[in-house]
Amino acid sequence: MFIAILSGQVPGTDIKLGRIIDGQHQHRPGWDLTFSAPKSVSLEALYHGRRAVMHAHDAAVRVTLDWI
């Protein structure tokens, strides 16, 4: 079932996600990314008001997204 889901098959239905291109079904799974600062970083940035910590985290996320 897991492989079927990765292939675009909606469980319990005949629905296949994707497109028909040149008569062939094509499905490209997407990416799901979550960027979450550790609790210690959040506390340092928000509770102690250290904006440089927030900016460093934001910059790290930007660099990672650019790389991806």
PDB file of C-alpha atoms in Angstrom:
ATOM      1  CA  MET A   1       0.000   0.000   0.000  1.00  0.00           C
ATOM      2  CA  PHE A   2       2.864   2.373   0.807  1.00  0.00           C
ATOM      3  CA  ILE A   3       4.434   1.887  -2.634  1.00  0.00           C
ATOM      4  CA  ALA A   4       1.022   2.467  -4.244  1.00  0.00           C
ATOM      5  CA  ILE A   5       0.646   5.769  -2.371  1.00  0.00           C
ATOM      6  CA  LEU A   6       4.135   6.867  -3.458  1.00  0.00           C
ATOM      7  CA  SER A   7       3.128   6.004  -7.022  1.00  0.00           C
ATOM      8  CA  GLY A   8       0.115   8.333  -6.805  1.00  0.00           C
ATOM      9  CA  GLN A   9      -2.656   5.826  -6.067  1.00  0.00           C
ATOM     10  CA  VAL A  10      -5.294   7.218  -3.690  1.00  0.00           C
ATOM     11  CA  PRO A  11      -6.073   4.430  -1.162  1.00  0.00           C
ATOM     12  CA  GLY A  12      -9.495   2.811  -1.477  1.00  0.00           C
ATOM     13  CA  THR A  13     -10.197   4.364  -4.902  1.00  0.00           C
ATOM     14  CA  ASP A  14      -9.297   4.005  -8.558  1.00  0.00           C
ATOM     15  CA  ILE A  15      -7.884   7.552  -8.549  1.00  0.00           C
ATOM     16  CA  LYS A  16      -4.283   8.008  -9.659  1.00  0.00           C
ATOM     17  CA  LEU A  17      -2.649  11.364  -9.072  1.00  0.00           C
ATOM     18  CA  GLY A  18      -0.537  12.845 -11.835  1.00  0.00           C
ATOM     19  CA  ARG A  19      -0.962  13.673 -15.505  1.00  0.00           C
ATOM     20  CA  ILE A  20      -1.376  11.891 -18.780  1.00  0.00           C
ATOM     21  CA  ILE A  21       1.428  13.056 -21.068  1.00  0.00           C
ATOM     22  CA  ASP A  22       1.808  11.497 -24.518  1.00  0.00           C
ATOM     23  CA  GLY A  23      -0.636   8.779 -23.499  1.00  0.00           C
ATOM     24  CA  GLN A  24       1.313   7.756 -20.390  1.00  0.00           C
ATOM     25  CA  HIS A  25       0.517   8.390 -16.750  1.00  0.00           C
ATOM     26  CA  GLN A  26       3.244  10.408 -15.041  1.00  0.00           C
ATOM     27  CA  HIS A  27       3.426  11.076 -11.340  1.00  0.00           C
ATOM     28  CA  ARG A  28       6.116  13.023  -9.504  1.00  0.00           C
ATOM     29  CA  PRO A  29       5.875  12.968  -5.718  1.00  0.00           C
ATOM     30  CA  GLY A  30       6.536  16.261  -3.963  1.00  0.00           C
ATOM     31  CA  TRP A  31       8.744  17.197  -1.055  1.00  0.00           C
ATOM     32  CA  ASP A  32       7.583  18.204   2.380  1.00  0.00           C
ATOM     33  CA  LEU A  33      10.137  20.152   4.378  1.00  0.00           C
ATOM     34  CA  THR A  34       9.812  21.555   7.879  1.00  0.00           C
ATOM     35  CA  PHE A  35      12.340  23.920   9.415  1.00  0.00           C
ATOM     36  CA  SER A  36      11.952  24.260  13.145  1.00  0.00           C
ATOM     37  CA  ALA A  37      14.452  25.790  15.519  1.00  0.00           C
ATOM     38  CA  PRO A  38      15.258  23.783  18.660  1.00  0.00           C
ATOM     39  CA  LYS A  39      13.512  24.976  21.807  1.00  0.00           C
ATOM     40  CA  SER A  40      16.776  26.436  23.158  1.00  0.00           C
ATOM     41  CA  VAL A  41      17.135  28.622  20.057  1.00  0.00           C
ATOM     42  CA  SER A  42      13.523  29.786  20.309  1.00  0.00           C
ATOM     43  CA  LEU A  43      13.937  30.672  23.978  1.00  0.00           C
ATOM     44  CA  GLU A  44      17.201  32.521  23.372  1.00  0.00           C
ATOM     45  CA  ALA A  45      15.701  34.496  20.498  1.00  0.00           C
ATOM     46  CA  LEU A  46      12.243  35.237  21.843  1.00  0.00           C
ATOM     47  CA  TYR A  47      12.491  35.187  25.633  1.00  0.00           C
ATOM     48  CA  HIS A  48      15.881  36.883  25.834  1.00  0.00           C
ATOM     49  CA  GLY A  49      15.161  39.131  22.854  1.00  0.00           C
ATOM     50  CA  ARG A  50      18.271  38.189  20.908  1.00  0.00           C
ATOM     51  CA  ARG A  51      17.272  39.094  17.365  1.00  0.00           C
ATOM     52  CA  ALA A  52      20.636  37.973  15.992  1.00  0.00           C
ATOM     53  CA  VAL A  53      19.683  34.390  16.884  1.00  0.00           C
ATOM     54  CA  MET A  54      16.422  34.701  14.918  1.00  0.00           C
ATOM     55  CA  HIS A  55      18.278  36.213  11.972  1.00  0.00           C
ATOM     56  CA  ALA A  56      20.855  33.395  12.065  1.00  0.00           C
ATOM     57  CA  HIS A  57      18.100  30.767  11.967  1.00  0.00           C
ATOM     58  CA  ASP A  58      16.309  32.559   9.120  1.00  0.00           C
ATOM     59  CA  ALA A  59      19.571  32.832   7.179  1.00  0.00           C
ATOM     60  CA  ALA A  60      20.269  29.118   7.660  1.00  0.00           C
ATOM     61  CA  VAL A  61      16.811  28.230   6.346  1.00  0.00           C
ATOM     62  CA  ARG A  62      17.300  30.524   3.321  1.00  0.00           C
ATOM     63  CA  VAL A  63      20.668  28.951   2.491  1.00  0.00           C
ATOM     64  CA  THR A  64      19.174  25.464   2.787  1.00  0.00           C
ATOM     65  CA  LEU A  65      16.244  26.307   0.529  1.00  0.00           C
ATOM     66  CA  ASP A  66      18.603  27.832  -2.034  1.00  0.00           C
ATOM     67  CA  TRP A  67      20.656  24.634  -1.964  1.00  0.00           C
ATOM     68  CA  ILE A  68      17.570  22.451  -2.457  1.00  0.00           C
TER      69      ILE A  68
END
